[in-house]
CSV table of C-alpha atoms and ligand atoms in Angstrom, one decimal:
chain,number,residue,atom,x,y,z
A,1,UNK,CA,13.6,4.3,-6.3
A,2,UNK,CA,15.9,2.0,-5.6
A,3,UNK,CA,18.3,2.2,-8.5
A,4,UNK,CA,20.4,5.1,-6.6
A,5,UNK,CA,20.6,6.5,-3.3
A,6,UNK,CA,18.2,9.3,-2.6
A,7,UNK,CA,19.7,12.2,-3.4
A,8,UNK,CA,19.0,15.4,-1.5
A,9,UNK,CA,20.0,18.9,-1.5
A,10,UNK,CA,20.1,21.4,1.4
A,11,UNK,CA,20.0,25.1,1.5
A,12,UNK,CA,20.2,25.5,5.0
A,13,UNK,CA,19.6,29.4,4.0
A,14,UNK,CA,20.0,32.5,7.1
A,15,UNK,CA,20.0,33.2,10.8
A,16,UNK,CA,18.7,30.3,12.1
A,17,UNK,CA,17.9,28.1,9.1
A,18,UNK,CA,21.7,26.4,9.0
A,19,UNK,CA,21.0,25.1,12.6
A,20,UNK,CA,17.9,23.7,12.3
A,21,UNK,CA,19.1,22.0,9.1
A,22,UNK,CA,21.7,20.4,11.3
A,23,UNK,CA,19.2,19.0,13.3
A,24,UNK,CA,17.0,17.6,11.0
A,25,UNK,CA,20.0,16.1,9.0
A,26,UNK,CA,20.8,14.0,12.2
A,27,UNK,CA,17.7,12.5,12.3
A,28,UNK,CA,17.7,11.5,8.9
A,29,UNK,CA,21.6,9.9,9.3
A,30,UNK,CA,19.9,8.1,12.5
A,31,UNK,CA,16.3,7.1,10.4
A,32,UNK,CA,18.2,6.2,7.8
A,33,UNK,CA,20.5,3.5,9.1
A,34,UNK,CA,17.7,1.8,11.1
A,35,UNK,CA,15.6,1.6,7.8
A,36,UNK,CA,18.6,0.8,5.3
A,37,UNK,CA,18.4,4.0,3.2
A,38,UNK,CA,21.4,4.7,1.3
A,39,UNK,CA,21.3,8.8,0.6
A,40,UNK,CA,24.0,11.9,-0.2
A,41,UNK,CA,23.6,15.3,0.5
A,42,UNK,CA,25.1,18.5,-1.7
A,43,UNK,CA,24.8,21.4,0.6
A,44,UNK,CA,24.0,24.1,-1.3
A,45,UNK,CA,25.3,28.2,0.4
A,46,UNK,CA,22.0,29.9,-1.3
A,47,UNK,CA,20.9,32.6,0.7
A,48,UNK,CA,21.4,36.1,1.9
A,49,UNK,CA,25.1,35.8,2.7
A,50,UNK,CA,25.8,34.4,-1.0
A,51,UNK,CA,23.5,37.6,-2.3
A,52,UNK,CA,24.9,39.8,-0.1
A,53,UNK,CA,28.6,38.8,-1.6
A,54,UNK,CA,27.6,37.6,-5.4
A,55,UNK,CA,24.2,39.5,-6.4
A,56,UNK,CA,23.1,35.7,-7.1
A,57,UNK,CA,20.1,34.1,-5.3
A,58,UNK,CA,19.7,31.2,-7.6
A,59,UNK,CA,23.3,30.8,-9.4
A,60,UNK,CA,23.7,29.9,-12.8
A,61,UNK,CA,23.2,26.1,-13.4
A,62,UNK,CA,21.1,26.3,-10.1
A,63,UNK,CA,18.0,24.8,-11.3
A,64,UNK,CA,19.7,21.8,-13.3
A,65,UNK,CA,21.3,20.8,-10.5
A,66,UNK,CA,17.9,20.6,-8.4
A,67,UNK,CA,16.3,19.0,-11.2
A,68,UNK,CA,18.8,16.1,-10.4
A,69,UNK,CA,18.3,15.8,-7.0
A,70,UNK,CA,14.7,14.0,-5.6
A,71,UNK,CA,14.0,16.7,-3.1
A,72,UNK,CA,15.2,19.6,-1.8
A,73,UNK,CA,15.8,20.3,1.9
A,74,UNK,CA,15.3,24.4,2.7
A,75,UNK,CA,16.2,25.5,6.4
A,76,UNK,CA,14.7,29.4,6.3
A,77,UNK,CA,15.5,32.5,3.5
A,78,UNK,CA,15.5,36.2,5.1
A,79,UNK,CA,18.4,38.2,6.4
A,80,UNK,CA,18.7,41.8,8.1
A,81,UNK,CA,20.7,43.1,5.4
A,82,UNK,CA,18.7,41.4,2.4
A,83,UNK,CA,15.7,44.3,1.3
A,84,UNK,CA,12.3,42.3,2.0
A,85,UNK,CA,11.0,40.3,-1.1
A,86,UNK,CA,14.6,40.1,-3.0
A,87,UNK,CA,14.9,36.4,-1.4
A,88,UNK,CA,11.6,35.9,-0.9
A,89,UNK,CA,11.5,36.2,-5.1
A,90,UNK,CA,14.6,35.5,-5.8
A,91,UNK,CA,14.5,32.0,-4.4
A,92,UNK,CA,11.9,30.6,-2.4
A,93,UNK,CA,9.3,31.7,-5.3
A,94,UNK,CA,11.2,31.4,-7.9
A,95,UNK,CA,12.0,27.3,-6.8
A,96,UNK,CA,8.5,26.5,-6.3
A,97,UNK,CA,7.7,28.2,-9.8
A,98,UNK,CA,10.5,27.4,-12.3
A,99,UNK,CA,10.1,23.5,-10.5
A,100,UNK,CA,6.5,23.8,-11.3
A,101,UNK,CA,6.0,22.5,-7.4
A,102,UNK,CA,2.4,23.9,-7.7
A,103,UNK,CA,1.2,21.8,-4.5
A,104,UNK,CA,1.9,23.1,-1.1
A,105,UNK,CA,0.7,20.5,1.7
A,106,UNK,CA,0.8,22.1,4.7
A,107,UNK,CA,-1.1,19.9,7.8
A,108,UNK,CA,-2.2,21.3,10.7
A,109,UNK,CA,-1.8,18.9,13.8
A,110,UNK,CA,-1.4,19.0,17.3
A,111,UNK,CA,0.8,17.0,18.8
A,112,UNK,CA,0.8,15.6,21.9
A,113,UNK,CA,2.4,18.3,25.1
A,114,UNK,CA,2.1,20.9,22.5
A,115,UNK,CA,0.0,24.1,23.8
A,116,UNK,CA,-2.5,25.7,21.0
A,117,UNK,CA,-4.2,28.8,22.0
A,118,UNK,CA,-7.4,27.2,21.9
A,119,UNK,CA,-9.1,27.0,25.3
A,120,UNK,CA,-9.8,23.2,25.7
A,121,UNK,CA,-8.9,21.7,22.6
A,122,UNK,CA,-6.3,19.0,22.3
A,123,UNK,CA,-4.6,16.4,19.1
A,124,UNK,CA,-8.1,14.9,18.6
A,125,UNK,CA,-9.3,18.5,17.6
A,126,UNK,CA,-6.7,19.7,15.6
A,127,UNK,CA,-5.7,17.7,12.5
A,128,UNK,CA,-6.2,18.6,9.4
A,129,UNK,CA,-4.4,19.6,6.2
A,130,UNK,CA,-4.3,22.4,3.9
A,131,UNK,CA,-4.2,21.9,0.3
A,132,UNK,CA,-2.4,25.5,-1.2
A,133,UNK,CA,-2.1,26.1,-4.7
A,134,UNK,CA,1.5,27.0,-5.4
A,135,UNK,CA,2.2,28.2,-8.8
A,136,UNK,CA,-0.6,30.8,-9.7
A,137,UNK,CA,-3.1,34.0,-8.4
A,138,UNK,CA,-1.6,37.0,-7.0
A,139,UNK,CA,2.0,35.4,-6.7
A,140,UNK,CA,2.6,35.6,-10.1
A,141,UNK,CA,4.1,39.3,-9.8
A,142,UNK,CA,1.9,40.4,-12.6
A,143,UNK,CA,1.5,44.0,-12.6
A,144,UNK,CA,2.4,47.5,-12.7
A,145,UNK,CA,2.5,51.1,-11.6
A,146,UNK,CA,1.6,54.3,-13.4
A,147,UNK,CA,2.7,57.8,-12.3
A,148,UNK,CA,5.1,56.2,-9.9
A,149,UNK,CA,5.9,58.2,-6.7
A,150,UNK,CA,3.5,61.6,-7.8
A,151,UNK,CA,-0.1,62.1,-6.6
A,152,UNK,CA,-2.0,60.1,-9.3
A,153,UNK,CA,-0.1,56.9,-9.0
A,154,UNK,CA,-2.3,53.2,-9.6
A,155,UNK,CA,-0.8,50.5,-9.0
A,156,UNK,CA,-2.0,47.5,-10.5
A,157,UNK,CA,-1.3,43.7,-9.1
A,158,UNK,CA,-3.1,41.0,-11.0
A,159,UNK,CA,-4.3,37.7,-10.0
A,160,UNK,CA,-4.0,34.9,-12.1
A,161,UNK,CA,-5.8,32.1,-12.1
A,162,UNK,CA,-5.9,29.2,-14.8
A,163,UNK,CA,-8.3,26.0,-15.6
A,164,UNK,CA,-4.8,23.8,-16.2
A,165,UNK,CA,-3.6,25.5,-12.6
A,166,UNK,CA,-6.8,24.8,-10.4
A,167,UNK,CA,-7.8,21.5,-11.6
A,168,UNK,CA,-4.6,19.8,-11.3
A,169,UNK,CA,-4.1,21.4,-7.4
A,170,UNK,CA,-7.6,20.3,-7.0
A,171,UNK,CA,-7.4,17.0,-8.6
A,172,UNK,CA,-4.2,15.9,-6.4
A,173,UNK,CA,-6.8,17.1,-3.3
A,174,UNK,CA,-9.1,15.0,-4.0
A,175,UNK,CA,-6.7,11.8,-4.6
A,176,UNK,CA,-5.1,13.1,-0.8
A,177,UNK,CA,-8.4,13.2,1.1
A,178,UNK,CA,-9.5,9.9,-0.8
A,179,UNK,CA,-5.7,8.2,0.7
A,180,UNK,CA,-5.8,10.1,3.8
A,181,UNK,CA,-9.2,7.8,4.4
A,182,UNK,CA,-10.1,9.7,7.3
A,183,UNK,CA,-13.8,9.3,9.1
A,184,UNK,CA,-14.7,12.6,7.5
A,185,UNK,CA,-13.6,12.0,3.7
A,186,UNK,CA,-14.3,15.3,3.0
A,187,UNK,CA,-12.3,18.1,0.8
A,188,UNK,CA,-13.6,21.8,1.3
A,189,UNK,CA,-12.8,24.1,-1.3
A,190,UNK,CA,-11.9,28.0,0.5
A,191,UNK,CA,-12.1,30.8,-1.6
A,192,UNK,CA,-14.2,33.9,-2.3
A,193,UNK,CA,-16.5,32.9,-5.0
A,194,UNK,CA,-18.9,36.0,-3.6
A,195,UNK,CA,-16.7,38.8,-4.3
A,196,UNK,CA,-13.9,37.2,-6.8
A,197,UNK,CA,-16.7,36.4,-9.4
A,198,UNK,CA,-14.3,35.4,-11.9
A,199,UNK,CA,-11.4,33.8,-11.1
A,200,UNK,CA,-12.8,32.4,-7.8
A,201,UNK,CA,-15.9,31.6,-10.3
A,202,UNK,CA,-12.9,29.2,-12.3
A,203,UNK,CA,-12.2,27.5,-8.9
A,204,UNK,CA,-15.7,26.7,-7.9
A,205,UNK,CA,-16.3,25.0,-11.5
A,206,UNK,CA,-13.6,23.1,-11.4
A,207,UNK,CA,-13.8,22.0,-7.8
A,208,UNK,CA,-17.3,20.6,-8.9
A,209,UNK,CA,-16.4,18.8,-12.1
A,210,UNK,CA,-13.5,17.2,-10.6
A,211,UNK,CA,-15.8,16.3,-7.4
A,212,UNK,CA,-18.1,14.3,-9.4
A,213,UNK,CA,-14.9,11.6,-10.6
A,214,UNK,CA,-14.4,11.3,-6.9
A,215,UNK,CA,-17.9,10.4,-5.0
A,216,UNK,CA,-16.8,8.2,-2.4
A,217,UNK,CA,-15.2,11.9,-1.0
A,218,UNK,CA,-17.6,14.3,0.7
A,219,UNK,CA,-17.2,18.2,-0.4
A,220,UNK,CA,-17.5,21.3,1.3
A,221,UNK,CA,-17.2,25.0,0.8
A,222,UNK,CA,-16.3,27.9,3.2
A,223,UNK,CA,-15.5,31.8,2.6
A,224,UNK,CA,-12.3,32.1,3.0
A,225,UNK,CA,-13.4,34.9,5.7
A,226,UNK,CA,-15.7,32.6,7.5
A,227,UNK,CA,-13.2,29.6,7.4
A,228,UNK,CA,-10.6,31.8,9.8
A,229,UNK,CA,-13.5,32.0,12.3
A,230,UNK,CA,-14.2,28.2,11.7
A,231,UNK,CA,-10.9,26.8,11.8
A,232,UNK,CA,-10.6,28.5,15.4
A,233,UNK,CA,-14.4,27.5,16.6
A,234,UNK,CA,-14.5,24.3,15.2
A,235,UNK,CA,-10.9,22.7,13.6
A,236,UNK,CA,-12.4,19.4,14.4
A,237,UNK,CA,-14.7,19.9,11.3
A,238,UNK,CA,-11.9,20.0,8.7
A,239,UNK,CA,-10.1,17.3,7.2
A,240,UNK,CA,-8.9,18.3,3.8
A,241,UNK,CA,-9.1,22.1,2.9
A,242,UNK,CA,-8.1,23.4,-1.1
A,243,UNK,CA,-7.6,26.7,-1.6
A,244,UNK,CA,-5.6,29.8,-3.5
A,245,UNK,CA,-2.3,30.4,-3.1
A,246,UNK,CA,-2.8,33.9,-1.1
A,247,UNK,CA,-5.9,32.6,1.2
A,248,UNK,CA,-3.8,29.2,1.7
A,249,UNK,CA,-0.6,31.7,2.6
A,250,UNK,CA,-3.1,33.5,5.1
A,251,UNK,CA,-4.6,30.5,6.7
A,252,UNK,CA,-1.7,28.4,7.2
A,253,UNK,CA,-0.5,30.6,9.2
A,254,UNK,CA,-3.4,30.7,11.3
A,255,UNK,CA,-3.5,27.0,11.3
A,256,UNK,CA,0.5,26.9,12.1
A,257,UNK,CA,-0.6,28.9,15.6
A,258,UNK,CA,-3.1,26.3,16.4
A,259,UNK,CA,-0.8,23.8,16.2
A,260,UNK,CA,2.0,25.5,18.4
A,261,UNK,CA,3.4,28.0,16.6
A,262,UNK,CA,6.2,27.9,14.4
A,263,UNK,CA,8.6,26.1,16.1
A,264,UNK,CA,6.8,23.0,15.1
A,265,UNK,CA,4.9,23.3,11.6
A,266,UNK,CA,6.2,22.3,8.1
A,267,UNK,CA,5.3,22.1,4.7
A,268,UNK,CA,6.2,20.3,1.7
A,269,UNK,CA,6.5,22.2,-1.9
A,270,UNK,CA,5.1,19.3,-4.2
A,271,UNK,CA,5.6,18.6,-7.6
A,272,UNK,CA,3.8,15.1,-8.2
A,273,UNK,CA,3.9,14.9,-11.6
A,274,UNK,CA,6.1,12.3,-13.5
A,275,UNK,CA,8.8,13.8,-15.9
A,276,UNK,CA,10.5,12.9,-18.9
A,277,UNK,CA,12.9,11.1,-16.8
A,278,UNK,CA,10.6,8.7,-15.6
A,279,UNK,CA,10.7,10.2,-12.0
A,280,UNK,CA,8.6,12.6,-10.3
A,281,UNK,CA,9.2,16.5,-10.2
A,282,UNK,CA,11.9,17.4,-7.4
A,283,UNK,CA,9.6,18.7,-4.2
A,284,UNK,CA,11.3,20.8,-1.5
A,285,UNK,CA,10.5,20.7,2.1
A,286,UNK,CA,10.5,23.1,4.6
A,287,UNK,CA,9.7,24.2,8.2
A,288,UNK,CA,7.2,27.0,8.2
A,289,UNK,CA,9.2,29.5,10.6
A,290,UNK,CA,11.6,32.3,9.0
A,291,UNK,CA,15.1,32.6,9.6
A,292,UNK,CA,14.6,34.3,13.1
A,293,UNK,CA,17.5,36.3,13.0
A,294,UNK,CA,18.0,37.4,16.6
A,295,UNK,CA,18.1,33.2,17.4
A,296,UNK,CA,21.1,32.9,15.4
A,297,UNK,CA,23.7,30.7,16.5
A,298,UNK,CA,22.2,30.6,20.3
A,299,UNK,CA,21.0,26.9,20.0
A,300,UNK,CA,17.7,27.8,21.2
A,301,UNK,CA,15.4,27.7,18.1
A,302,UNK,CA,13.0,25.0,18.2
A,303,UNK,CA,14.3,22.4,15.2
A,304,UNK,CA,10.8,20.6,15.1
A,305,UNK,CA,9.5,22.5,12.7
A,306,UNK,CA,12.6,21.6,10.4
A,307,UNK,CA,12.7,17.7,11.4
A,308,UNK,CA,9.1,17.6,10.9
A,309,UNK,CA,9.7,18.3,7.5
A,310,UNK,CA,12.3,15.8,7.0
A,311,UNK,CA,9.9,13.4,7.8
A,312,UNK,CA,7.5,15.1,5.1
A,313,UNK,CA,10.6,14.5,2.5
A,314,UNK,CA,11.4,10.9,3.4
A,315,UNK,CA,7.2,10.3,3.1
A,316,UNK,CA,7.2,11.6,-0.3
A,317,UNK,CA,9.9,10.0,-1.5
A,318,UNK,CA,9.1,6.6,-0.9
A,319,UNK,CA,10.2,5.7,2.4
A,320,UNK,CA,6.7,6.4,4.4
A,321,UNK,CA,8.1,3.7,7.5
A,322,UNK,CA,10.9,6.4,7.8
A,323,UNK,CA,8.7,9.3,8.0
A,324,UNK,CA,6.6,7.6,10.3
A,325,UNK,CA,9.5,6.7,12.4
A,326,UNK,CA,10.4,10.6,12.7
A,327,UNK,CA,6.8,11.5,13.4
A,328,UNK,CA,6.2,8.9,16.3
A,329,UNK,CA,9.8,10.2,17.8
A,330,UNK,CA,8.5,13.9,17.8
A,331,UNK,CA,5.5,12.8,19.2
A,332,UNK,CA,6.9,11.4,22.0
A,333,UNK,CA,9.6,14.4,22.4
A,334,UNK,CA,6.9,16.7,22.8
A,335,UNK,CA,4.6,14.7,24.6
A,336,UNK,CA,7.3,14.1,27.5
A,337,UNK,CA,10.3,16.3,27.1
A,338,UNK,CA,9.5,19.7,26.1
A,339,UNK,CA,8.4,22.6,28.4
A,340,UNK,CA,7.6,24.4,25.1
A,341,UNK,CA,7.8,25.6,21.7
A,342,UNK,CA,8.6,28.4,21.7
A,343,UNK,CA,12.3,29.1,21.0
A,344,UNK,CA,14.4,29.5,24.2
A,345,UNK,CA,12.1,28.3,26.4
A,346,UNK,CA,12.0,24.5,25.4
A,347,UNK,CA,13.5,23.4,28.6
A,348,UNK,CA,16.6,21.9,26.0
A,349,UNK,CA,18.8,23.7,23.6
A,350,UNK,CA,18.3,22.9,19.7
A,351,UNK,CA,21.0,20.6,19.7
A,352,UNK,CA,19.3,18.5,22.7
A,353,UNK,CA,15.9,18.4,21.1
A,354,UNK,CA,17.7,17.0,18.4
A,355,UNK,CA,19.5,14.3,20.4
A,356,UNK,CA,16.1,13.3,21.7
A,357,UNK,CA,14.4,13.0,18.2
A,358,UNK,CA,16.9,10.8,17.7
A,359,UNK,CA,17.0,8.6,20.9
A,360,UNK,CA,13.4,8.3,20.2
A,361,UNK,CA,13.6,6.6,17.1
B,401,LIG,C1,5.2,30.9,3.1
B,401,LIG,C2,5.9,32.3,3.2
B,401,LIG,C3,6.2,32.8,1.8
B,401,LIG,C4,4.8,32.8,1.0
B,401,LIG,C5,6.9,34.1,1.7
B,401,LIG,C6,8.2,34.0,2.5
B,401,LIG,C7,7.2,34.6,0.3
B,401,LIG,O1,5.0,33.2,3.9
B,401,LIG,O2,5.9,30.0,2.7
B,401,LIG,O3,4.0,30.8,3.5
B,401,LIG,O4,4.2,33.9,1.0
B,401,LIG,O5,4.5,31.8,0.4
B,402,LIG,MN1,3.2,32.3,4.6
């Protein structure tokens, strides 16, 4: 790790994505000289404003140059003018697939000050993590239409789901809720096994080979259906949840909420494995919220979110005291600083918040 300096790259992205990125790049200037960590940067002008002028959303030689970087740093993808999906695909999907980042960690905490719409629940209630699959089911754009546009149109959109592609996410959940060590040590599988009979069928078998290599860690299984009413009656129960990529999409949003919205949730696109270069895939990091276009350039979009994520990179790339450093600071931001989340109404401007992540420290 210590052979170079890290070596990031940011795509701030749209709307609101380049001034969050701002944000979050402070703290890590300020983290990083208290803890000695030599970095570079190579902003990166992906987005809708480069497709909008090029046709490119990943430009040739795009990927390579990732692939030489440890992590990538992603501030938010959508504009107005962009047609939903084209960026979407184009680049957010497209990065997680072609750099085979098949994990996406996504916790679910509440910090301290922070308001959840849950009547009388506070951080002790609200912490847990969701373990998404990231590379496979209906996000592989498999599919078709027939008799497009006339009465008698089908359209067809296929899930896929591999033994390779669910036993490796499940795998790396297991090794997560046996490191995260918490009182509960358990890992509950969410999926659909009573109506997807095949492929959620796959997951189930796999969840309970892999379980028996790991039985120091409880297991437990919910409907995806009857997890959305649990996670909001009792989130206290979870610890680690594993599921598909499109019921880990669904929930996390329902678990960003209960942890204050998106001003404040992240989540970090993993690719643990080790490569032919001796060093692990490149992972990219993210805060949760879109590009919030009507926020643009008003300094009131809440950059939590977006330094909580920085705090996700620096954990997963070997500096854990520097991530911990960042997640202490936030803590105490919102614990004692912040009227709100919610953009506009933080009691501070996005610049300000930043400042006071960074006095924090
Ligand atoms: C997310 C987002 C993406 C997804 C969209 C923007 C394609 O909702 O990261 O959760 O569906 O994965
Ligand atoms: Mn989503």
């Amino acid at each position: 790790m210590a052979d170079r300096p890290l070596l990031i790259a940011a795509i701030p992205g749209d709307g609101t994505g380049p001034e969050v990125t701002a944000e979050a790049m402070k703290v890590l200037a300020a983290v990083a000289k208290r803890e000695g960590i030599a970095y570079e940067v190579e902003t990166l002008d992906w987005g809708g404003d480069r497709y909008l002028r090029t046709g490119e959303t990943i430009p040739e030689g795009g990927l390579d140059l990732l692939r030489s970087k440890d992590a990538i740093f992603l501030g938010a993808i959508g504009h107005p003018n962009v047609a939903p999906g084209i960026l979407e695909k184009g680049l957010l999907l497209d990065l997680r697939f072609q750099l085979d980042q098949y994990i996406n960690l996504r916790p679910v905490k509440l910090l301290p000050g922070v308001e959840t719409p849950l009547a009388g629940r506070g951080p002790d209630d609200i912490d847990f993590v969701v373990v998404r699959e990231n590379t496979e089911d209906l996000y592989c754009g498999v599919g078709g239409f027939l008799k497009k546009g006339t009465p008698d149109e089908v359209a067809v959109q296929q899930a896929i789901y591999t033994r390779k592609g669910c036993e490796r996410c499940i795998r790396w959940a297991f090794e997560y809720t046996r490191r995260r060590n918490s009182p509960k040590k358990t890992l509950t599988l969410v999926a659909k096994t009573n109506v997807l009979t095949f492929g959620h069928d796959l997951w189930w078998r796999t969840f309970q080979d892999v379980a028996k290599e790991y039985p120091d860690v409880k297991t437990d299984y919910n409907h995806v259906d009857a997890c959305c009413m649990w996670m909001v009656k009792n989130p206290d129960a979870y610890d680690v949840i594993v599921t598909t990529n499109m019921f880990g999409d669904i929930i996390t949003d329902l678990g960003g909420i209960l942890q204050g919205g998106m001003g404040v949730a992240a989540g970090a696109n993993l690719n643990p494995d080790v490569q032919s270069s001796g060093r692990r895939g490149v992972s990219m990091f993210e805060p949760m919220g879109g590009s919030a276009p009507k926020y643009t350039g008003l300094n009131q979009i809440n950059p939590i979110a977006a330094i909580n994520a920085m705090a996700m990179l620096l954990e997963h790339t070997g500096h854990p005291a520097a991530g911990l450093r960042i997640d202490k600071a936030i803590a105490h931001v919102t614990g004692t600083k912040m009227k709100s989340q919610a953009a506009g109404k933080m009691g501070h401007g996005t610049k300000e918040i930043g400042d006071l992540v960074v006095a924090g420290l």
